[in-house]
Structures are given as C-alpha cells and as structure tokens.
C-alpha cells in the first residue's frame, strides 16, 4: 500500500514509518521537522496549514494515512495550545484524507482518554478494555477524545474506513539502550522506581510492535476497523513486581479487581486487537533490556 505517515520524525513515527516500509509498503513521511529515514520518502509540511496538507495528501495518492503528528506529552505546553493544536491537526489531516478519497485512515489517540491520573479516578473494571468510559482529565486527553470522535465522524460520512488506536507508553529501540524516554528518565529508572510507571498504569509498547499493529490494521478488512478503536500495548506490565502487589500503594483507583493482575499481567487488555486483527506484541521489557545491556557490554 501507499501510506502517508504524519509525524514521521517523532518517537513513534520514526519506527512506525521505517517498520511499514520494511514490511513492503511505500511510505511517505510528513513532518514539519523532517529527518531522513531509511526507505521512507520524507516531506516537510506544516500540517496545520490546510492547503499544504490537502496538496500533500492529494499529491501522494495514498491508499492509507496514519496520523501521528501532534503534541504528544500532557502539560508540555499550555492546555489551550495542546487542545487547539491536536484537534486542528486531527481534523485537517482527516478532512484532507476524506477529500482525497483515501481508503483507510488510522489516527493516534491515547490511553489517557479514559482519565486516569486524577485523585478521584476509578477504573470501571480491570483489566481495562475498550468498553471503559472516556473521561479525559486534561487538554491532551480531551484532544484525543476529539480525535477519536473526528475519526468516527469521517467513518460515518466519508467513503473510507476510519479508526484510531491508543498506543501505550511508547519505547523506541534507542530507549532500551539508555536514551531518555518521553518523560526524561531512562527505562531502567522507570523500572527501579515503580511510582514512575504507575502514572501510566504500568503500560508500555515497543515502537516496533506499534509498527506491526499498524501493518495488521492496514491488512484487516475495512469493516473490522471502520469506526473502531484499539488499545495497543505490551503483553506484560512495566513493573518488576506484579501489579497485584503494587496497586494499593501506587494506583488505588484500580480497585480490588487489580488483585487479579498476578505474575506479569498488564492493566490494559489487548484482546480486541488480538481477536479482530490477529495482532500480538512481540517485545517484552525483560528481554529488550537484557539485550541492550549485552550489546552495550560487547561494544
Ligand atoms: N509516545 C507515546 O508514549 C504515546 C502514547 C500515546 C499516544 N501517543 C500519540 O502518538 C503520536 C506520536 O507520538 P510521539 O511520541 O511520536 O510524539 P513526538 O512528539 O515524538 O512526535 C510528534 C511529531 O509530530 C510532528 N508535528 C507536530 N506538529 C506538527 C505540525 N503542525 N505539522 C507537522 N508535523 C508536526 C513533530 O515535529 C514530531 O515529529 C501523538 O499523536 C501522541 O499523542 C504517543
């Protein structure tokens, strides 16, 4: 397929773009801060510019668009700026795709849309799946709710299949090797202090597994993905101890259902993606950290 990936220079976009290219797709990256990516035709574009975005998408004649561009970290800019930037980007890119008659459009949402992070938050059930109510508690999460609804709107009104995914805390290959993560600390620090990973309910996702998810999403029959959203995370929790032993002190909002999260079981369910798309993550922190430690010792 010909696939436009917006935000191709980002933490997630870099690996997702090169991963789709490696699986045989023709990938056109679009970012306002372009970087070279192997096998990807990268274009510079400010996707808040409606005309430039329309020209880029219509000119690329893609079969699919994967929309990732945006402000990716809650509270990293004033709340209003995050809301306006992310919702404008979402509408501009999806509307341009609809006008160009693109067959498939996948937009990045976030697990934060369900509202964890505030003291009063309570999980409706654990493990958390796509039936959990959406109760955003900041402008970033609210912008993701709007992006999900924008995808649903185009799913109803445009010809193609429109859907979204909620990637868990993305870990790029270099971050296993010690580069700082989105929050500024390393993966080892995030594991050594469980309070750091508790903020995102111990979730995570290797960026290469995000690429294989996008590939599976693109390959699925349109009726399976149209108007649908998927949690996309690792098969285990990002914690050295079972979540069942950690939640009372660190995330009481998970409630007693979390006693069932024994062993390495994660808080978020990825059953929907597994059942409907046949997708399963292949990377786990134990093996990825061990592999990067061995590599750095050998070099
Ligand atoms: N990284 C995570 O853990 C995570 C988790 C859940 C959801 N997400 C979502 O996934 C997407 C990608 O996240 P990321 O971590 O790669 O973010 P990132 O900040 O690393 O990358 C975002 C990219 O978007 C580009 N961009 C921003 N505004 C633009 C504009 N106006 N025009 C063109 N390009 C623009 C930036 O230049 C950047 O390269 C985001 O929508 C984010 O909200 C990320």
CSV table of C-alpha atoms and ligand atoms in Angstrom, one decimal:
chain,number,residue,atom,x,y,z
A,1,UNK,CA,0.0,0.0,0.0
A,2,UNK,CA,1.0,3.6,-0.4
A,3,UNK,CA,0.8,5.1,3.1
A,4,UNK,CA,1.3,8.7,4.3
A,5,UNK,CA,2.5,8.8,8.0
A,6,UNK,CA,2.2,12.2,9.7
A,7,UNK,CA,4.6,13.0,12.5
A,8,UNK,CA,7.2,10.7,10.9
A,9,UNK,CA,10.1,12.3,12.7
A,10,UNK,CA,8.6,11.5,16.2
A,11,UNK,CA,9.4,8.9,18.8
A,12,UNK,CA,6.7,6.7,17.4
A,13,UNK,CA,6.6,8.0,13.8
A,14,UNK,CA,10.3,7.1,13.0
A,15,UNK,CA,9.9,3.4,13.9
A,16,UNK,CA,6.4,3.1,12.6
A,17,UNK,CA,7.4,4.6,9.2
A,18,UNK,CA,10.5,2.5,8.7
A,19,UNK,CA,8.7,-0.6,10.0
A,20,UNK,CA,5.9,-0.2,7.5
A,21,UNK,CA,8.5,0.4,4.7
A,22,UNK,CA,10.3,-2.7,5.8
A,23,UNK,CA,7.1,-4.7,5.5
A,24,UNK,CA,6.7,-3.7,1.9
A,25,UNK,CA,4.6,-0.6,2.0
A,26,UNK,CA,5.5,2.6,0.1
A,27,UNK,CA,5.8,5.1,2.9
A,28,UNK,CA,5.6,8.9,2.5
A,29,UNK,CA,6.5,10.6,5.8
A,30,UNK,CA,5.2,14.1,6.6
A,31,UNK,CA,6.6,16.3,9.4
A,32,UNK,CA,7.3,19.9,10.0
A,33,UNK,CA,10.8,18.9,11.2
A,34,UNK,CA,11.8,16.3,8.6
A,35,UNK,CA,14.5,13.7,9.2
A,36,UNK,CA,16.0,11.2,6.9
A,37,UNK,CA,14.5,7.7,7.4
A,38,UNK,CA,15.7,4.6,5.5
A,39,UNK,CA,13.2,3.5,2.8
A,40,UNK,CA,10.8,6.5,3.5
A,41,UNK,CA,10.1,9.4,1.2
A,42,UNK,CA,10.0,12.2,3.8
A,43,UNK,CA,8.3,15.5,3.0
A,44,UNK,CA,8.4,18.7,5.0
A,45,UNK,CA,4.9,20.1,5.8
A,46,UNK,CA,3.2,22.1,8.5
A,47,UNK,CA,0.0,20.0,8.8
A,48,UNK,CA,-1.8,22.9,10.5
A,49,UNK,CA,-1.8,24.5,7.0
A,50,UNK,CA,-4.9,23.3,5.4
A,51,UNK,CA,-3.9,23.9,1.8
A,52,UNK,CA,-0.4,22.4,2.2
A,53,UNK,CA,-1.9,19.3,3.9
A,54,UNK,CA,-4.5,18.9,1.1
A,55,UNK,CA,-1.9,19.3,-1.5
A,56,UNK,CA,0.4,16.8,0.2
A,57,UNK,CA,-2.2,14.1,0.7
A,58,UNK,CA,-3.9,14.5,-2.7
A,59,UNK,CA,-0.5,14.6,-4.4
A,60,UNK,CA,0.8,11.5,-2.7
A,61,UNK,CA,-2.3,9.5,-3.8
A,62,UNK,CA,-2.1,7.2,-0.8
A,63,UNK,CA,-4.2,4.1,-0.1
A,64,UNK,CA,-3.9,4.9,3.6
A,65,UNK,CA,-3.0,7.7,6.1
A,66,UNK,CA,-1.6,7.1,9.6
A,67,UNK,CA,-2.0,10.3,11.6
A,68,UNK,CA,0.5,10.6,14.4
A,69,UNK,CA,1.6,14.3,14.3
A,70,UNK,CA,0.7,16.4,17.4
A,71,UNK,CA,1.8,17.5,20.8
A,72,UNK,CA,2.4,14.1,22.5
A,73,UNK,CA,3.1,14.9,26.1
A,74,UNK,CA,0.4,16.2,28.5
A,75,UNK,CA,1.2,19.5,30.1
A,76,UNK,CA,4.2,20.1,27.8
A,77,UNK,CA,2.5,23.3,26.5
A,78,UNK,CA,-0.3,25.5,27.8
A,79,UNK,CA,-3.5,23.4,28.0
A,80,UNK,CA,-5.3,25.5,25.3
A,81,UNK,CA,-2.4,25.2,22.9
A,82,UNK,CA,-2.4,21.4,23.2
A,83,UNK,CA,-6.2,21.2,22.7
A,84,UNK,CA,-6.1,23.5,19.7
A,85,UNK,CA,-3.0,22.0,18.0
A,86,UNK,CA,-4.1,18.4,18.4
A,87,UNK,CA,-7.7,18.8,17.4
A,88,UNK,CA,-6.9,21.1,14.5
A,89,UNK,CA,-4.2,18.7,13.2
A,90,UNK,CA,-6.6,15.8,13.5
A,91,UNK,CA,-9.4,17.5,11.6
A,92,UNK,CA,-7.1,19.0,9.0
A,93,UNK,CA,-5.4,15.7,8.2
A,94,UNK,CA,-8.5,13.5,8.3
A,95,UNK,CA,-10.6,16.0,6.2
A,96,UNK,CA,-7.8,16.1,3.6
A,97,UNK,CA,-7.8,12.3,3.5
A,98,UNK,CA,-11.6,12.3,3.1
A,99,UNK,CA,-11.5,14.8,0.3
A,100,UNK,CA,-8.8,12.8,-1.5
A,101,UNK,CA,-10.9,9.6,-1.1
A,102,UNK,CA,-8.3,7.8,0.9
A,103,UNK,CA,-9.5,4.2,1.7
A,104,UNK,CA,-8.1,3.9,5.2
A,105,UNK,CA,-7.2,6.3,7.9
A,106,UNK,CA,-5.7,5.4,11.3
A,107,UNK,CA,-5.3,8.2,13.9
A,108,UNK,CA,-3.3,8.1,17.2
A,109,UNK,CA,-5.3,8.5,20.3
A,110,UNK,CA,-4.1,7.7,23.8
A,111,UNK,CA,-5.0,5.5,26.8
A,112,UNK,CA,-5.2,8.8,28.8
A,113,UNK,CA,-8.6,9.3,27.2
A,114,UNK,CA,-10.1,7.2,30.0
A,115,UNK,CA,-9.0,9.8,32.5
A,116,UNK,CA,-6.5,8.1,34.9
A,117,UNK,CA,-4.1,10.5,36.8
A,118,UNK,CA,-6.6,12.4,38.9
A,119,UNK,CA,-7.0,11.5,42.6
A,120,UNK,CA,-10.7,10.7,42.2
A,121,UNK,CA,-10.4,8.4,39.2
A,122,UNK,CA,-11.7,4.9,39.5
A,123,UNK,CA,-11.3,2.1,36.9
A,124,UNK,CA,-14.7,0.8,35.9
A,125,UNK,CA,-13.2,-2.7,35.5
A,126,UNK,CA,-9.8,-4.3,35.4
A,127,UNK,CA,-8.2,-5.4,33.1
A,128,UNK,CA,-9.2,-2.2,31.3
A,129,UNK,CA,-10.6,-2.7,27.8
A,130,UNK,CA,-12.2,-0.5,25.1
A,131,UNK,CA,-15.5,-0.5,26.8
A,132,UNK,CA,-14.1,1.7,29.6
A,133,UNK,CA,-15.8,5.1,29.8
A,134,UNK,CA,-13.8,8.0,28.3
A,135,UNK,CA,-13.4,10.7,31.0
A,136,UNK,CA,-10.5,13.0,30.0
A,137,UNK,CA,-8.9,15.0,32.8
A,138,UNK,CA,-6.6,17.3,30.9
A,139,UNK,CA,-6.4,19.0,27.5
A,140,UNK,CA,-4.2,16.3,26.0
A,141,UNK,CA,-6.6,13.6,26.8
A,142,UNK,CA,-9.6,15.7,25.7
A,143,UNK,CA,-7.8,16.3,22.4
A,144,UNK,CA,-7.6,12.6,22.0
A,145,UNK,CA,-11.3,12.2,22.7
A,146,UNK,CA,-12.0,14.8,19.9
A,147,UNK,CA,-9.6,12.9,17.5
A,148,UNK,CA,-11.5,9.6,18.2
A,149,UNK,CA,-14.8,11.4,17.5
A,150,UNK,CA,-13.3,13.0,14.4
A,151,UNK,CA,-12.4,9.6,13.1
A,152,UNK,CA,-15.9,8.3,14.0
A,153,UNK,CA,-17.5,11.3,12.1
A,154,UNK,CA,-15.5,10.6,8.9
A,155,UNK,CA,-16.2,6.9,9.3
A,156,UNK,CA,-19.9,7.8,9.1
A,157,UNK,CA,-19.6,10.5,6.4
A,158,UNK,CA,-16.7,9.6,4.1
A,159,UNK,CA,-16.1,6.7,1.8
A,160,UNK,CA,-13.1,5.1,3.5
A,161,UNK,CA,-12.5,3.2,6.8
A,162,UNK,CA,-11.5,5.5,9.7
A,163,UNK,CA,-10.3,4.3,13.1
A,164,UNK,CA,-7.9,5.0,16.0
A,165,UNK,CA,-5.5,3.3,18.3
A,166,UNK,CA,-4.4,4.1,21.8
A,167,UNK,CA,-0.7,3.3,22.0
A,168,UNK,CA,0.6,2.7,25.5
A,169,UNK,CA,3.8,4.5,26.7
A,170,UNK,CA,6.0,4.1,23.6
A,171,UNK,CA,9.5,2.9,24.0
A,172,UNK,CA,11.8,3.3,20.9
A,173,UNK,CA,14.7,0.9,20.3
A,174,UNK,CA,17.3,3.5,21.5
A,175,UNK,CA,15.4,4.0,24.8
A,176,UNK,CA,16.0,0.3,25.7
A,177,UNK,CA,19.7,1.2,25.3
A,178,UNK,CA,19.5,4.1,27.8
A,179,UNK,CA,18.3,7.2,25.9
A,180,UNK,CA,15.9,9.3,27.9
A,181,UNK,CA,12.2,8.5,27.4
A,182,UNK,CA,9.4,10.9,26.8
A,183,UNK,CA,9.4,11.8,30.5
A,184,UNK,CA,13.1,12.4,30.6
A,185,UNK,CA,14.2,9.4,32.7
A,186,UNK,CA,15.6,6.1,31.4
A,187,UNK,CA,13.8,2.8,31.2
A,188,UNK,CA,15.9,1.4,34.0
A,189,UNK,CA,14.9,4.3,36.2
A,190,UNK,CA,11.3,3.8,35.3
A,191,UNK,CA,11.5,0.1,36.4
A,192,UNK,CA,13.6,0.9,39.6
A,193,UNK,CA,11.0,3.4,40.8
A,194,UNK,CA,7.6,1.8,40.2
A,195,UNK,CA,5.9,5.2,41.0
A,196,UNK,CA,7.2,6.5,37.6
A,197,UNK,CA,5.4,3.7,35.6
A,198,UNK,CA,2.4,3.8,37.9
A,199,UNK,CA,1.5,7.2,36.4
A,200,UNK,CA,0.6,5.4,33.1
A,201,UNK,CA,-0.8,2.3,34.9
A,202,UNK,CA,2.4,0.4,34.2
A,203,UNK,CA,1.7,0.3,30.5
A,204,UNK,CA,4.2,0.4,27.6
A,205,UNK,CA,4.6,-0.5,24.0
A,206,UNK,CA,7.8,-1.2,22.0
A,207,UNK,CA,7.6,1.2,18.9
A,208,UNK,CA,8.3,-1.8,16.6
A,209,UNK,CA,5.2,-3.5,17.9
A,210,UNK,CA,3.3,-0.3,17.1
A,211,UNK,CA,4.6,-0.7,13.5
A,212,UNK,CA,3.4,-4.3,13.4
A,213,UNK,CA,0.0,-3.2,14.8
A,214,UNK,CA,-0.3,-0.6,12.0
A,215,UNK,CA,0.6,-3.2,9.4
A,216,UNK,CA,-2.1,-5.6,10.8
A,217,UNK,CA,-4.7,-2.7,10.9
A,218,UNK,CA,-4.0,-1.9,7.3
A,219,UNK,CA,-4.4,-5.5,6.2
A,220,UNK,CA,-7.7,-6.1,8.0
A,221,UNK,CA,-11.0,-6.0,6.1
A,222,UNK,CA,-12.4,-2.4,6.3
A,223,UNK,CA,-15.5,-3.4,8.2
A,224,UNK,CA,-13.3,-4.8,11.0
A,225,UNK,CA,-11.6,-1.4,11.6
A,226,UNK,CA,-14.1,1.2,10.5
A,227,UNK,CA,-15.2,3.4,13.4
A,228,UNK,CA,-13.3,1.2,15.8
A,229,UNK,CA,-10.6,1.9,18.4
A,230,UNK,CA,-7.9,-0.4,19.9
A,231,UNK,CA,-5.7,-0.4,22.9
A,232,UNK,CA,-2.2,-1.3,21.8
A,233,UNK,CA,0.3,-2.3,24.5
A,234,UNK,CA,2.8,-4.9,25.6
A,235,UNK,CA,1.6,-8.3,26.8
A,236,UNK,CA,3.1,-7.7,30.3
A,237,UNK,CA,3.2,-4.8,32.8
A,238,UNK,CA,6.2,-2.5,33.1
A,239,UNK,CA,7.0,-3.5,36.7
A,240,UNK,CA,9.4,-5.8,38.4
A,241,UNK,CA,6.6,-6.9,40.8
A,242,UNK,CA,3.1,-8.0,39.9
A,243,UNK,CA,0.6,-5.1,39.7
A,244,UNK,CA,-1.5,-7.1,42.2
A,245,UNK,CA,1.2,-6.1,44.8
A,246,UNK,CA,1.7,-2.5,43.7
A,247,UNK,CA,-1.8,-1.0,43.0
A,248,UNK,CA,-2.9,-0.4,46.6
A,249,UNK,CA,0.1,2.0,47.3
A,250,UNK,CA,0.5,3.5,43.9
A,251,UNK,CA,-2.8,3.4,42.0
A,252,UNK,CA,-5.6,2.8,44.4
A,253,UNK,CA,-8.1,3.8,41.7
A,254,UNK,CA,-7.6,0.5,40.0
A,255,UNK,CA,-9.6,-1.1,42.9
A,256,UNK,CA,-9.7,-4.8,44.1
A,257,UNK,CA,-10.1,-6.2,40.6
A,258,UNK,CA,-6.4,-5.4,40.3
A,259,UNK,CA,-5.7,-8.3,42.8
A,260,UNK,CA,-6.2,-10.5,39.7
A,261,UNK,CA,-3.2,-8.9,38.0
A,262,UNK,CA,-0.7,-11.5,39.2
A,263,UNK,CA,2.5,-12.5,37.6
A,264,UNK,CA,3.3,-10.2,34.7
A,265,UNK,CA,-0.3,-9.4,33.7
A,266,UNK,CA,-0.8,-5.9,32.3
A,267,UNK,CA,-3.6,-3.4,33.4
A,268,UNK,CA,-4.7,-2.9,29.8
A,269,UNK,CA,-6.3,-5.7,27.7
A,270,UNK,CA,-5.1,-6.1,24.1
A,271,UNK,CA,-7.6,-8.9,23.4
A,272,UNK,CA,-9.6,-6.8,20.9
A,273,UNK,CA,-6.6,-6.2,18.7
A,274,UNK,CA,-5.6,-9.9,19.1
A,275,UNK,CA,-9.0,-11.2,18.2
A,276,UNK,CA,-10.0,-8.9,15.4
A,277,UNK,CA,-6.6,-8.2,13.8
A,278,UNK,CA,-4.6,-11.2,14.8
A,279,UNK,CA,-2.0,-8.8,16.2
A,280,UNK,CA,0.2,-9.6,19.2
A,281,UNK,CA,3.1,-7.7,20.6
A,282,UNK,CA,6.5,-9.5,20.3
A,283,UNK,CA,8.7,-7.4,22.6
A,284,UNK,CA,8.9,-7.5,26.4
A,285,UNK,CA,10.9,-5.3,28.6
A,286,UNK,CA,12.8,-8.2,30.3
A,287,UNK,CA,14.3,-9.4,27.0
A,288,UNK,CA,14.7,-5.9,25.4
A,289,UNK,CA,16.6,-4.5,28.4
A,290,UNK,CA,18.7,-7.6,28.7
A,291,UNK,CA,19.6,-7.5,25.0
A,292,UNK,CA,20.6,-3.8,25.1
A,293,UNK,CA,22.7,-4.4,28.2
A,294,UNK,CA,24.5,-7.3,26.5
A,295,UNK,CA,25.0,-5.2,23.4
A,296,UNK,CA,26.5,-2.2,25.3
A,297,UNK,CA,28.9,-4.6,27.2
A,298,UNK,CA,30.1,-6.1,23.9
A,299,UNK,CA,30.7,-2.7,22.2
B,1,LIG,N1,4.9,8.4,22.7
B,1,LIG,C1,3.9,7.8,23.5
B,1,LIG,O1,4.1,7.2,24.5
B,1,LIG,C2,2.4,8.0,23.0
B,1,LIG,C3,1.4,7.3,23.7
B,1,LIG,C4,0.1,7.5,23.3
B,1,LIG,C5,-0.2,8.2,22.2
B,1,LIG,N2,0.8,8.8,21.5
B,1,LIG,C6,0.4,9.6,20.3
B,1,LIG,O2,1.2,9.2,19.2
B,1,LIG,C7,1.5,10.3,18.4
B,1,LIG,C8,3.0,10.3,18.2
B,1,LIG,O3,3.7,10.4,19.4
B,1,LIG,P1,5.2,10.6,19.5
B,1,LIG,O4,5.6,10.1,20.9
B,1,LIG,O5,5.9,10.0,18.3
B,1,LIG,O6,5.4,12.2,19.5
B,1,LIG,P2,6.6,13.1,19.1
B,1,LIG,O7,6.4,14.4,19.8
B,1,LIG,O8,7.9,12.4,19.3
B,1,LIG,O9,6.4,13.3,17.6
B,1,LIG,C9,5.3,14.1,17.1
B,1,LIG,C10,5.8,14.6,15.7
B,1,LIG,O10,4.7,15.4,15.2
B,1,LIG,C11,5.3,16.5,14.5
B,1,LIG,N3,4.4,17.6,14.4
B,1,LIG,C12,3.8,18.3,15.4
B,1,LIG,N4,3.1,19.3,14.9
B,1,LIG,C13,3.2,19.3,13.6
B,1,LIG,C14,2.7,20.1,12.5
B,1,LIG,N5,1.9,21.1,12.8
B,1,LIG,N6,2.9,19.7,11.3
B,1,LIG,C15,3.7,18.7,11.0
B,1,LIG,N7,4.3,17.9,11.9
B,1,LIG,C16,4.0,18.2,13.2
B,1,LIG,C17,6.6,16.9,15.3
B,1,LIG,O11,7.5,17.5,14.5
B,1,LIG,C18,7.0,15.5,15.7
B,1,LIG,O12,8.0,14.9,14.9
B,1,LIG,C19,1.0,11.5,19.1
B,1,LIG,O13,-0.3,11.8,18.5
B,1,LIG,C20,0.8,11.1,20.5
B,1,LIG,O14,-0.2,11.8,21.2
B,1,LIG,C21,2.1,8.7,21.9
